[in-house]
């Protein structure tokens, strides 16, 4: 067994934030996911605007080390009602002083106002459930003049990719992941750097929705028809709870520092809530990225790029020395979109 | 937003160890996964023999609390070469005094001998790669007299469920999960309480293999053809890394105490290895369950039972008040086999 720990290093990692493999330069004959990322052209990387980042500073850990979590908010046209609320909550400094109150193993970390008494700022939008998805011909917010029950009864009613920009039909090759299948009966795809699903909803209308992969950030809510404001948020720290898709708003993803949330002690109360107030982790401040002076510049690998398709293929068919049988497929949540600090 | 935290309690949890929902009694008109578990008949629960459990005691945490992890070893005919080695390593007390050396976010926690100098006990088996799967007509250990290249060229060559017990063909209804699909191009099923895949391997032979769900325990190894001894082990603490299936031996799963591993600080070295020796978490002792006096009696819900089929359906089609759109499917790793302490 001597050497096993070192050899295990060759196993290319499934991490929320993928860095170029340190072995890539030495083993250029292999096409690992890390190789593909390292070789991607500069123009395949897309800058993430600092104004779309939310920087959450937790209280320092027991050793006094700072704990910063960086969250990328979802771009238009997805979930913009809640994203707008979140921007207002940051501007009002409402999140400053709240806490992480729930850590449930293999599920979520959740933060909010444990007192449930902190007044919300004025002007927050009440977003409708129709906005959990982008549905063909069904506006969000809902427009009462639209016949929402008009059934899409034939394939001819399904739009092509260009007909209705908010809904994309996943038809453009090469997208190896379109062949992988999905246990949740959706067609999976990526759009503007985000994992997305395509399927059929109300009145058989084609619709898109974001999916609950590791690190995605969503909005806690009460029972339907409540949809939450954005004051209470959670992130996924386990196997993708895809049953939450279309049932709760996703608004972003953690792109740096998720380990500060995922490694917190699990709560011992119901559903992982902390039972004692002193277990809660204080959130010192939440600022938008363009308010923070020492934030690096982040980029994501364009999901429409040639390199991203090659990267997905390399994740589904591992070719480095460690692997003896390629899977021939991969779950959408096991193809995390590469994100890096700009070189 | 007042009440949001409380209301979120109604969200039925995706946890490695499912307990009966505390809300089940109040809302009997719904069939939640927790309801199904609570109503399962006593005879649908199967006792886990203490001799098949491995009890790993880590050093107490910073507050002095004990940290016990209970691992269920995989039953015959799966992975028995490695399982036999693990039993020998426990008997030799070899694991006592080793440590957790690697914690990689959204991937694995790994433990072994950080010095890489501790001598292994005599009598460990070198297991062949053919034993990563149960392949029709291909014995494990490999039998040189068998024509491993004889191709299964027609459906007629594929065995029925009863022809070759080690390989099961997933054909017996009702098994709702057979309709859910799998991104890894396998047919997914459960056997003897374990998540399993069915597909075709060498020479198109039908084969079964266990899958890398959250909490599964596997054997670290060097590059092929090494398969590891069992002296170095890991468990999954993130989204199922199914690309490891058939590439590395799975030998069990954590059935209690995974939070003591999943909440450890992430290592800052390559692939999550701890960079400093003082970050490692000492393993005080590892004993078999029948050597430990204060261990509760564990049971799993038979995966061949009517209640398990209903439970899987309830996980794929959530019916409680929180959900507005059922998924209609579920990933095999999002249908964790219910395990409980015997009432």
XYZ file of C-alpha atoms in Angstrom:
686
model
C 0.000 0.000 0.000
C 3.058 2.239 0.104
C 2.437 5.049 -2.330
C -1.325 4.704 -2.435
C -1.937 8.141 -1.024
C 0.332 9.752 -3.574
C -1.059 7.767 -6.471
C -4.564 8.756 -5.540
C -3.478 12.269 -6.502
C -3.887 11.260 -10.131
C -7.606 10.978 -9.660
C -8.964 14.066 -11.351
C -11.242 15.820 -8.923
C -14.931 16.548 -8.970
C -14.887 19.909 -7.249
C -17.277 22.822 -7.399
C -14.422 25.034 -8.473
C -12.185 23.269 -10.911
C -8.628 24.377 -11.293
C -6.350 23.265 -14.078
C -4.855 19.891 -13.243
C -1.310 20.233 -11.938
C -0.503 17.090 -13.883
C -1.693 18.385 -17.227
C 1.680 19.623 -18.397
C 3.340 16.301 -17.670
C 0.752 14.129 -19.406
C -0.236 15.985 -22.542
C -1.071 12.726 -24.307
C -4.209 12.478 -22.168
C -7.280 14.588 -22.438
C -8.413 14.978 -18.853
C -11.015 17.560 -17.866
C -8.142 19.555 -16.373
C -6.198 19.391 -19.641
C -9.142 20.804 -21.545
C -9.563 23.675 -19.110
C -5.865 24.477 -19.171
C -5.876 24.586 -22.969
C -9.074 26.613 -23.405
C -8.532 29.786 -25.396
C -8.604 33.117 -23.567
C -11.660 34.181 -25.553
C -13.625 31.151 -24.329
C -13.573 32.561 -20.807
C -16.335 34.990 -19.885
C -15.870 37.681 -17.256
C -18.327 37.657 -14.356
C -19.316 41.238 -13.593
C -18.450 42.193 -9.991
C -21.932 43.733 -9.746
C -23.345 40.210 -10.150
C -21.374 38.876 -7.197
C -22.451 38.856 -3.588
C -19.610 38.737 -1.048
C -20.645 37.230 2.282
C -18.183 37.471 5.174
C -18.856 35.068 8.026
C -17.364 35.612 11.452
C -13.768 34.283 11.558
C -13.340 30.608 12.448
C -12.088 29.290 15.794
C -8.491 29.961 14.744
C -9.315 33.504 13.723
C -9.174 32.866 9.994
C -11.516 34.926 7.805
C -14.349 33.083 6.053
C -15.451 34.726 2.802
C -18.103 33.187 0.542
C -18.593 34.570 -2.973
C -21.958 33.980 -4.672
C -22.694 34.647 -8.340
C -26.265 35.793 -8.942
C -28.222 34.313 -11.811
C -28.442 36.417 -14.962
C -31.588 37.569 -16.723
C -34.060 36.287 -17.639
C -33.974 33.763 -14.779
C -35.289 34.437 -11.263
C -34.903 38.199 -11.627
C -37.708 39.056 -9.197
C -35.845 37.393 -6.359
C -32.444 38.582 -7.577
C -33.778 42.138 -7.519
C -34.937 41.660 -3.944
C -31.547 40.323 -2.951
C -29.870 43.401 -4.414
C -32.204 45.570 -2.340
C -31.488 43.553 0.801
C -27.751 43.997 0.258
C -28.181 47.728 -0.398
C -30.165 48.039 2.847
C -27.428 46.064 4.687
C -30.245 43.811 5.846
C -28.130 40.667 5.773
C -25.484 42.180 8.069
C -25.795 40.531 11.448
C -27.992 37.582 10.487
C -26.627 34.043 10.803
C -26.279 30.536 9.438
C -28.989 28.659 11.315
C -29.267 25.293 9.626
C -26.721 22.762 8.386
C -28.252 19.472 7.288
C -25.843 16.797 6.153
C -26.023 15.860 2.466
C -28.586 18.578 1.894
C -28.384 22.312 2.593
C -26.837 25.115 4.611
C -29.385 27.861 5.284
C -29.006 31.413 6.549
C -31.440 34.099 7.589
C -32.788 36.042 10.538
C -33.041 33.562 13.398
C -35.140 35.997 15.432
C -37.709 36.155 12.616
C -38.372 39.710 13.808
C -36.032 41.824 11.712
C -38.078 44.215 9.567
C -37.582 43.888 5.835
C -36.765 46.957 3.743
C -39.513 48.554 1.694
C -39.960 47.790 -1.959
C -39.420 44.031 -2.070
C -41.306 42.306 -4.848
C -43.725 39.434 -4.270
C -42.755 37.039 -7.025
C -45.203 34.505 -8.438
C -44.648 30.760 -8.720
C -44.803 31.060 -12.507
C -41.330 32.583 -12.275
C -39.693 29.323 -11.095
C -39.476 28.476 -14.801
C -39.259 30.214 -18.142
C -42.302 28.902 -19.955
C -43.025 29.416 -23.620
C -45.663 32.085 -24.032
C -46.290 32.465 -20.316
C -44.778 35.725 -19.093
C -43.181 36.178 -15.714
C -44.640 38.095 -13.953
C -47.890 36.490 -15.028
C -49.972 38.460 -17.531
C -53.695 37.889 -16.976
C -54.415 38.574 -20.648
C -52.506 35.449 -21.676
C -54.357 32.171 -22.102
C -52.198 30.035 -19.851
C -54.298 26.969 -20.514
C -53.822 26.963 -24.284
C -52.326 23.537 -24.749
C -49.237 22.908 -26.859
C -50.771 19.961 -28.614
C -48.324 19.148 -31.364
C -44.629 19.310 -32.062
C -45.338 22.174 -34.412
C -46.266 24.281 -31.400
C -42.818 23.840 -29.883
C -40.583 26.779 -30.701
C -37.229 26.493 -32.361
C -34.240 27.836 -30.501
C -34.537 31.311 -31.927
C -38.268 31.882 -31.764
C -38.522 32.768 -28.137
C -35.192 33.640 -26.562
C -36.234 33.050 -22.962
C -36.900 29.385 -23.687
C -34.116 27.478 -25.344
C -34.603 24.213 -27.136
C -31.461 22.149 -26.611
C -30.794 21.251 -30.232
C -27.454 22.754 -31.160
C -24.600 20.249 -31.469
C -22.003 19.409 -30.392
C -23.374 18.945 -26.895
C -22.341 15.507 -25.709
C -24.459 15.810 -22.559
C -27.666 15.734 -24.601
C -27.068 11.992 -24.988
C -26.461 11.235 -21.315
C -30.036 11.019 -20.108
C -31.492 12.393 -16.904
C -33.163 10.569 -14.035
C -35.558 13.515 -13.616
C -37.070 13.111 -17.083
C -35.738 16.430 -18.360
C -33.376 17.246 -21.176
C -30.353 18.753 -19.554
C -28.263 21.530 -21.027
C -26.203 24.564 -20.118
C -27.078 28.168 -20.894
C -25.004 31.283 -20.232
C -22.805 29.274 -17.923
C -25.566 27.653 -15.850
C -26.870 24.087 -15.618
C -30.392 24.070 -16.977
C -33.212 21.695 -17.723
C -35.684 21.673 -20.593
C -39.041 19.962 -20.389
C -42.756 20.487 -20.546
C -44.898 22.175 -17.962
C -48.354 23.690 -17.651
C -50.523 23.040 -20.712
C -47.644 21.071 -22.238
C -45.648 24.235 -22.812
C -41.890 23.924 -23.269
C -40.011 25.413 -20.367
C -36.537 25.848 -18.917
C -35.500 25.835 -15.330
C -32.232 25.964 -13.373
C -31.261 22.811 -11.467
C -30.240 22.145 -7.865
C -26.608 21.116 -8.251
C -24.003 21.274 -5.485
C -23.334 24.890 -4.533
C -26.480 26.341 -6.072
C -28.169 29.020 -3.961
C -31.942 29.170 -3.493
C -34.635 31.096 -1.653
C -36.278 29.656 1.479
C -40.037 30.032 1.499
C -43.259 29.254 3.345
C -45.892 26.930 1.918
C -47.305 27.640 -1.538
C -48.272 30.163 -2.835
C -45.511 31.923 -0.906
C -42.262 32.005 -2.900
C -39.959 33.714 -0.422
C -38.408 37.164 -0.691
C -34.701 36.329 -0.740
C -34.168 37.239 2.923
C -33.673 33.559 3.733
C -31.222 31.686 1.501
C -29.695 28.222 1.302
C -27.002 26.436 -0.638
C -26.752 22.769 -1.599
C -23.992 20.814 0.194
C -24.822 17.268 -0.879
C -26.094 15.111 -3.677
C -28.209 17.267 -5.982
C -31.758 17.539 -4.519
C -33.311 17.855 -7.945
C -36.814 17.253 -6.562
C -36.629 20.908 -5.469
C -36.346 22.050 -9.093
C -39.390 24.090 -10.173
C -40.578 24.108 -6.558
C -38.359 26.821 -5.172
C -36.412 29.719 -6.647
C -32.747 29.315 -7.504
C -30.917 32.625 -7.605
C -27.226 31.865 -7.854
C -24.305 29.669 -6.909
C -21.327 29.741 -4.610
C -18.201 30.244 -6.723
C -15.670 30.579 -3.916
C -15.525 29.617 -0.265
C -18.257 26.981 -0.123
C -16.010 25.003 2.232
C -16.758 27.614 4.896
C -20.403 26.501 4.725
C -20.127 22.806 3.849
C -17.694 22.051 6.689
C -19.807 23.643 9.418
C -20.978 21.355 12.220
C -24.284 19.725 11.382
C -27.263 20.966 13.361
C -28.779 18.454 15.743
C -32.325 19.834 15.617
C -35.075 18.907 13.178
C -33.820 19.146 9.594
C -30.402 20.246 10.769
C -31.374 23.482 12.526
C -28.988 24.485 15.289
C -30.638 23.907 18.634
C -28.601 26.461 20.544
C -28.149 30.090 19.591
C -24.404 29.900 20.208
C -24.056 27.327 17.435
C -25.222 29.811 14.822
C -22.529 31.319 12.636
C -22.737 35.125 12.450
C -22.750 36.771 9.048
C -20.770 39.961 9.491
C -21.607 41.578 6.185
C -22.871 40.993 2.670
C -21.739 43.359 -0.087
C -22.014 43.366 -3.847
C -18.758 42.578 -5.642
C -18.390 46.123 -6.965
C -18.415 47.429 -3.392
C -15.468 45.248 -2.366
C -11.982 46.476 -3.183
C -9.932 43.284 -2.760
C -12.046 40.911 -4.848
C -10.293 39.014 -7.660
C -11.748 39.016 -11.179
C -13.675 35.798 -11.855
C -14.403 34.141 -15.186
C -16.410 31.110 -16.263
C -15.754 28.855 -19.236
C -18.409 29.634 -21.834
C -20.836 26.739 -21.907
C -21.349 27.463 -25.589
C -17.622 27.036 -26.314
C -15.864 24.160 -28.060
C -13.703 23.659 -24.986
C -16.722 23.233 -22.724
C -18.076 20.463 -24.951
C -14.672 18.768 -24.863
C -14.525 19.215 -21.089
C -17.938 17.589 -20.627
C -16.890 14.717 -22.845
C -13.690 14.308 -20.839
C -15.681 14.155 -17.608
C -17.956 11.482 -19.058
C -15.082 9.494 -20.556
C -12.062 9.666 -18.291
C -8.890 8.916 -20.169
C -6.117 9.425 -17.660
C -4.067 6.572 -16.213
C -6.254 6.113 -13.171
C -9.342 4.976 -15.047
C -9.885 1.601 -16.644
C -13.566 1.909 -17.665
C -15.018 5.194 -18.957
C -18.623 5.827 -17.895
C -19.831 7.063 -21.283
C -22.079 9.592 -19.602
C -22.241 12.056 -16.730
C -24.870 13.648 -14.564
C -25.370 17.360 -15.256
C -24.293 18.079 -11.675
C -21.082 16.145 -12.240
C -20.138 18.556 -15.037
C -19.562 21.664 -12.919
C -19.004 24.791 -14.982
C -15.306 25.713 -14.660
C -14.757 29.012 -12.869
C -11.379 30.638 -12.322
C -9.674 33.797 -11.205
C -8.656 35.711 -14.316
C -4.967 35.112 -15.102
C -40.647 36.434 5.737
C -41.725 35.807 9.300
C -42.191 32.079 9.649
C -40.061 31.097 6.707
C -37.591 29.179 8.800
C -40.325 27.213 10.520
C -42.187 26.506 7.309
C -39.043 25.192 5.710
C -39.298 22.379 8.239
C -42.002 20.840 6.093
C -39.467 20.152 3.379
C -38.951 16.425 3.555
C -35.261 15.781 3.854
C -32.794 14.042 1.620
C -30.517 12.595 4.268
C -28.235 9.609 4.244
C -30.119 8.241 7.216
C -33.805 8.840 6.904
C -35.919 9.026 9.987
C -39.675 8.897 9.965
C -41.098 12.354 9.308
C -42.234 14.023 12.524
C -45.130 15.446 10.523
C -46.402 12.114 9.265
C -48.935 11.600 12.012
C -50.474 15.015 11.473
C -50.784 14.750 7.713
C -51.819 11.187 7.003
C -53.565 12.217 3.798
C -50.151 12.645 2.197
C -47.764 9.932 1.190
C -44.359 11.388 1.884
C -41.227 9.236 1.890
C -41.280 9.558 5.688
C -44.877 8.351 5.815
C -43.999 5.247 3.865
C -41.070 4.452 6.125
C -43.141 4.982 9.258
C -45.837 2.639 7.964
C -43.533 -0.131 6.709
C -44.292 -3.497 8.275
C -41.874 -4.889 10.839
C -41.090 -7.836 8.570
C -39.973 -5.490 5.783
C -37.016 -4.418 7.894
C -33.878 -6.539 7.667
C -31.409 -6.818 10.525
C -27.804 -5.855 9.762
C -25.515 -8.373 11.450
C -23.149 -6.660 13.905
C -20.349 -8.764 12.395
C -20.880 -6.838 9.133
C -20.385 -3.482 10.826
C -17.115 -1.666 11.328
C -17.054 0.827 14.193
C -14.501 3.593 13.736
C -13.850 5.911 16.668
C -12.128 9.172 15.780
C -10.400 11.283 18.401
C -12.955 13.452 20.225
C -13.744 16.839 18.674
C -12.501 20.200 20.000
C -15.262 20.219 22.626
C -14.367 16.723 23.782
C -17.361 15.028 22.167
C -16.834 11.471 20.909
C -16.952 10.895 17.154
C -18.099 7.408 16.188
C -18.590 6.360 12.555
C -20.392 3.090 11.771
C -19.746 1.463 8.400
C -21.735 -1.444 6.960
C -19.611 -3.781 4.858
C -20.945 -5.008 1.539
C -22.433 -8.511 1.512
C -21.393 -11.409 -0.690
C -20.955 -11.774 -3.560
C -19.746 -8.179 -3.980
C -16.167 -7.019 -3.305
C -15.487 -9.878 -0.920
C -11.747 -9.981 -1.559
C -11.351 -6.476 -0.205
C -13.937 -6.994 2.525
C -11.953 -10.015 3.702
C -8.809 -7.900 3.843
C -10.601 -5.234 5.838
C -11.711 -7.863 8.364
C -8.081 -8.964 8.704
C -6.903 -5.377 9.131
C -9.445 -4.851 11.899
C -8.472 -8.131 13.571
C -4.814 -7.080 13.471
C -5.792 -3.650 14.923
C -3.932 -2.198 11.961
C -6.290 0.771 11.595
C -5.781 1.852 15.224
C -3.652 4.972 15.216
C -3.940 5.897 11.547
C -5.674 9.130 10.542
C -7.982 11.017 8.226
C -5.553 12.667 5.820
C -7.666 14.073 3.036
C -10.936 16.002 2.929
C -11.826 17.304 -0.521
C -14.983 19.370 -0.764
C -17.841 17.817 -2.751
C -15.816 14.648 -3.208
C -14.243 12.367 -0.597
C -12.839 11.983 2.891
C -9.925 9.553 2.913
C -8.117 7.801 5.748
C -5.019 5.647 5.950
C -1.451 5.548 7.176
C -0.019 8.996 6.531
C 3.509 7.748 7.175
C 3.099 5.152 4.410
C 5.507 3.017 6.463
C 3.228 0.953 8.684
C 3.691 -2.738 7.850
C 0.580 -4.565 6.714
C -0.462 -7.817 8.382
C 0.275 -11.092 6.615
C -2.343 -12.823 4.547
C -3.952 -9.951 2.672
C -5.349 -10.928 -0.700
C -4.358 -9.225 -3.943
C -7.704 -8.790 -5.652
C -8.009 -8.536 -9.419
C -9.741 -5.756 -11.337
C -12.298 -8.275 -12.613
C -13.785 -8.155 -9.113
C -14.961 -4.531 -9.457
C -18.042 -6.037 -11.106
C -20.047 -9.243 -11.107
C -19.895 -10.310 -14.726
C -21.934 -13.104 -16.238
C -19.766 -16.164 -16.701
C -16.568 -14.419 -15.627
C -15.573 -15.618 -12.166
C -13.977 -13.434 -9.543
C -11.177 -14.274 -8.878
C -10.480 -14.745 -12.555
C -10.363 -18.335 -13.784
C -7.859 -18.751 -16.625
C -9.817 -21.685 -18.044
C -12.744 -19.386 -18.882
C -12.954 -17.800 -22.305
C -13.362 -14.209 -21.200
C -13.533 -13.000 -24.789
C -16.541 -15.081 -25.785
C -18.894 -12.349 -26.883
C -22.525 -12.167 -25.772
C -23.785 -11.491 -29.245
C -27.535 -11.742 -28.927
C -30.253 -11.143 -26.408
C -30.605 -14.882 -26.076
C -27.195 -14.968 -24.426
C -28.344 -12.654 -21.651
C -29.340 -14.621 -18.576
C -32.683 -14.364 -16.889
C -32.712 -13.331 -13.267
C -32.465 -16.851 -11.972
C -29.836 -18.319 -14.244
C -26.805 -16.884 -12.590
C -27.495 -15.523 -9.126
C -24.454 -13.260 -8.936
C -25.743 -11.203 -11.874
C -29.262 -9.902 -11.558
C -31.307 -8.674 -14.463
C -33.523 -5.860 -13.242
C -36.835 -7.115 -14.569
C -39.075 -7.726 -11.571
C -41.821 -5.134 -11.099
C -42.928 -3.054 -9.370
C -39.709 -1.075 -9.407
C -40.559 2.519 -10.287
C -36.890 3.486 -10.522
C -36.423 1.315 -13.606
C -38.257 4.047 -15.526
C -36.221 6.973 -14.246
C -33.220 6.727 -16.527
C -29.573 7.150 -15.637
C -27.044 9.665 -16.915
C -24.350 6.969 -16.738
C -26.042 4.730 -19.307
C -26.727 1.941 -16.832
C -29.956 0.404 -15.621
C -30.191 1.213 -11.966
C -31.636 -1.055 -9.329
C -31.285 -2.099 -5.715
C -30.152 -5.495 -4.491
C -29.965 -6.747 -0.902
C -30.297 -3.191 0.297
C -27.621 -1.644 -1.913
C -27.772 0.719 -4.896
C -26.599 -1.196 -7.934
C -26.155 -0.783 -11.662
C -26.722 -3.246 -14.458
C -25.040 -2.935 -17.824
C -22.710 -4.604 -20.252
C -18.981 -5.007 -19.881
C -16.160 -7.025 -21.370
C -17.255 -9.018 -24.427
C -20.752 -7.558 -24.040
C -21.399 -9.632 -20.921
C -24.123 -8.497 -18.535
C -22.694 -7.264 -15.299
C -23.661 -5.623 -11.998
C -21.699 -3.141 -9.985
C -22.266 -1.038 -6.876
C -22.485 2.732 -7.366
C -20.716 5.687 -5.742
C -23.554 7.372 -3.856
C -23.111 9.728 -0.902
C -21.674 7.826 2.053
C -20.392 4.839 0.101
C -16.981 3.580 1.223
C -14.281 2.554 -1.247
C -10.691 1.370 -1.397
C -7.874 3.757 -2.330
C -5.436 2.310 -4.825
C -2.371 2.971 -6.953
C -2.522 3.018 -10.754
C -3.932 -0.024 -12.562
C -3.464 -2.958 -12.208
C -3.213 -2.237 -8.495
C -6.619 -2.452 -6.809
C -5.696 -1.527 -3.246
C -5.760 -3.742 -0.192
C -8.334 -1.977 1.979
C -5.729 -0.311 4.204
C -6.612 3.062 2.670
C -10.310 3.884 2.529
C -12.499 6.819 1.501
C -16.127 7.833 1.694
C -18.127 10.052 -0.642
C -19.154 13.442 0.831
C -20.542 15.166 -2.251
C -22.475 14.687 -5.430
C -22.153 11.045 -6.490
C -18.839 10.602 -8.380
C -20.243 7.834 -10.524
C -17.280 8.001 -12.929
C -15.461 6.005 -10.239
C -17.887 3.091 -10.646
C -16.154 -0.027 -12.010
C -12.802 1.740 -11.571
C -12.307 1.256 -7.876
C -13.644 -1.154 -5.265
C -16.645 -0.200 -3.171
C -16.787 -2.123 0.081
C -19.487 -0.535 2.216
C -21.286 2.569 3.350
C -21.436 4.829 6.364
C -24.733 4.198 8.152
C -24.145 6.417 11.170
C -21.903 9.341 12.011
C -20.957 10.518 8.515
C -21.251 14.087 9.805
C -18.042 13.497 11.755
C -16.284 13.058 8.410
C -18.259 15.365 6.105
C -17.940 18.378 8.414
C -14.165 18.147 8.809
C -12.141 21.134 7.595
C -11.230 20.784 3.934
C -7.580 20.121 3.238
C -5.728 22.913 1.493
C -3.195 20.701 -0.296
C -3.576 19.087 -3.693
C -6.861 17.173 -3.915
C -7.753 18.118 -0.371
C -4.853 16.463 1.460
C -4.015 18.114 4.760
C -0.759 20.011 4.392
C 0.184 19.896 8.056
C 0.372 16.782 10.194
C -1.551 18.475 13.017
C -4.592 18.852 10.770
C -4.987 15.100 10.470
C -7.734 13.524 12.538
C -6.519 10.539 14.572
C -8.457 7.289 14.334
C -8.348 5.820 17.813
C -9.713 2.396 17.006
C -11.659 0.340 14.491
C -13.589 -2.684 15.739
C -16.147 -5.015 14.215
C -19.682 -4.464 15.470
C -19.746 -7.747 17.355
C -16.734 -6.605 19.397
C -18.500 -3.449 20.589
C -20.863 -3.727 23.552
C -22.810 -0.465 23.273
C -23.769 -0.615 19.605
C -27.469 -0.343 18.747
C -29.121 -2.898 16.451
C -29.447 -1.533 12.916
C -31.939 -2.517 10.222
C -32.450 -1.543 6.596
C -35.706 -1.431 4.686
C -35.699 -4.389 2.321
C -35.196 -3.070 -1.195
C -37.310 -5.955 -2.436
C -40.257 -4.884 -0.258
C -43.509 -3.238 -1.308
C -42.780 -0.357 1.034
C -39.424 0.342 -0.584
C -41.078 0.630 -3.992
C -43.639 3.025 -2.511
C -40.861 4.977 -0.806
C -38.942 5.366 -4.076
C -42.112 6.521 -5.811
C -42.743 9.021 -3.019
C -39.241 10.424 -3.416
C -39.727 10.806 -7.158
C -43.212 12.306 -6.796
C -43.369 14.492 -3.708
C -46.923 14.934 -2.534
C -46.670 16.943 0.660
C -47.789 20.560 0.950
C -44.381 22.002 0.200
C -44.199 20.744 -3.371
C -46.088 22.119 -6.347
C -44.462 20.125 -9.170
C -43.459 16.464 -8.731
C -40.280 15.492 -10.576
C -41.585 12.195 -11.924
C -38.191 10.590 -11.440
C -35.236 10.423 -9.083
C -31.551 9.713 -9.268
C -30.559 6.385 -7.682
C -28.409 8.313 -5.200
C -31.402 10.434 -4.227
C -33.248 7.287 -3.108
C -31.091 6.430 -0.096
C -31.938 3.073 1.433
C -33.680 3.748 4.760
C -31.682 2.541 7.747
C -32.845 2.728 11.351
C -32.078 1.594 14.846
C -34.357 -1.342 15.615
C -37.382 -0.198 17.645
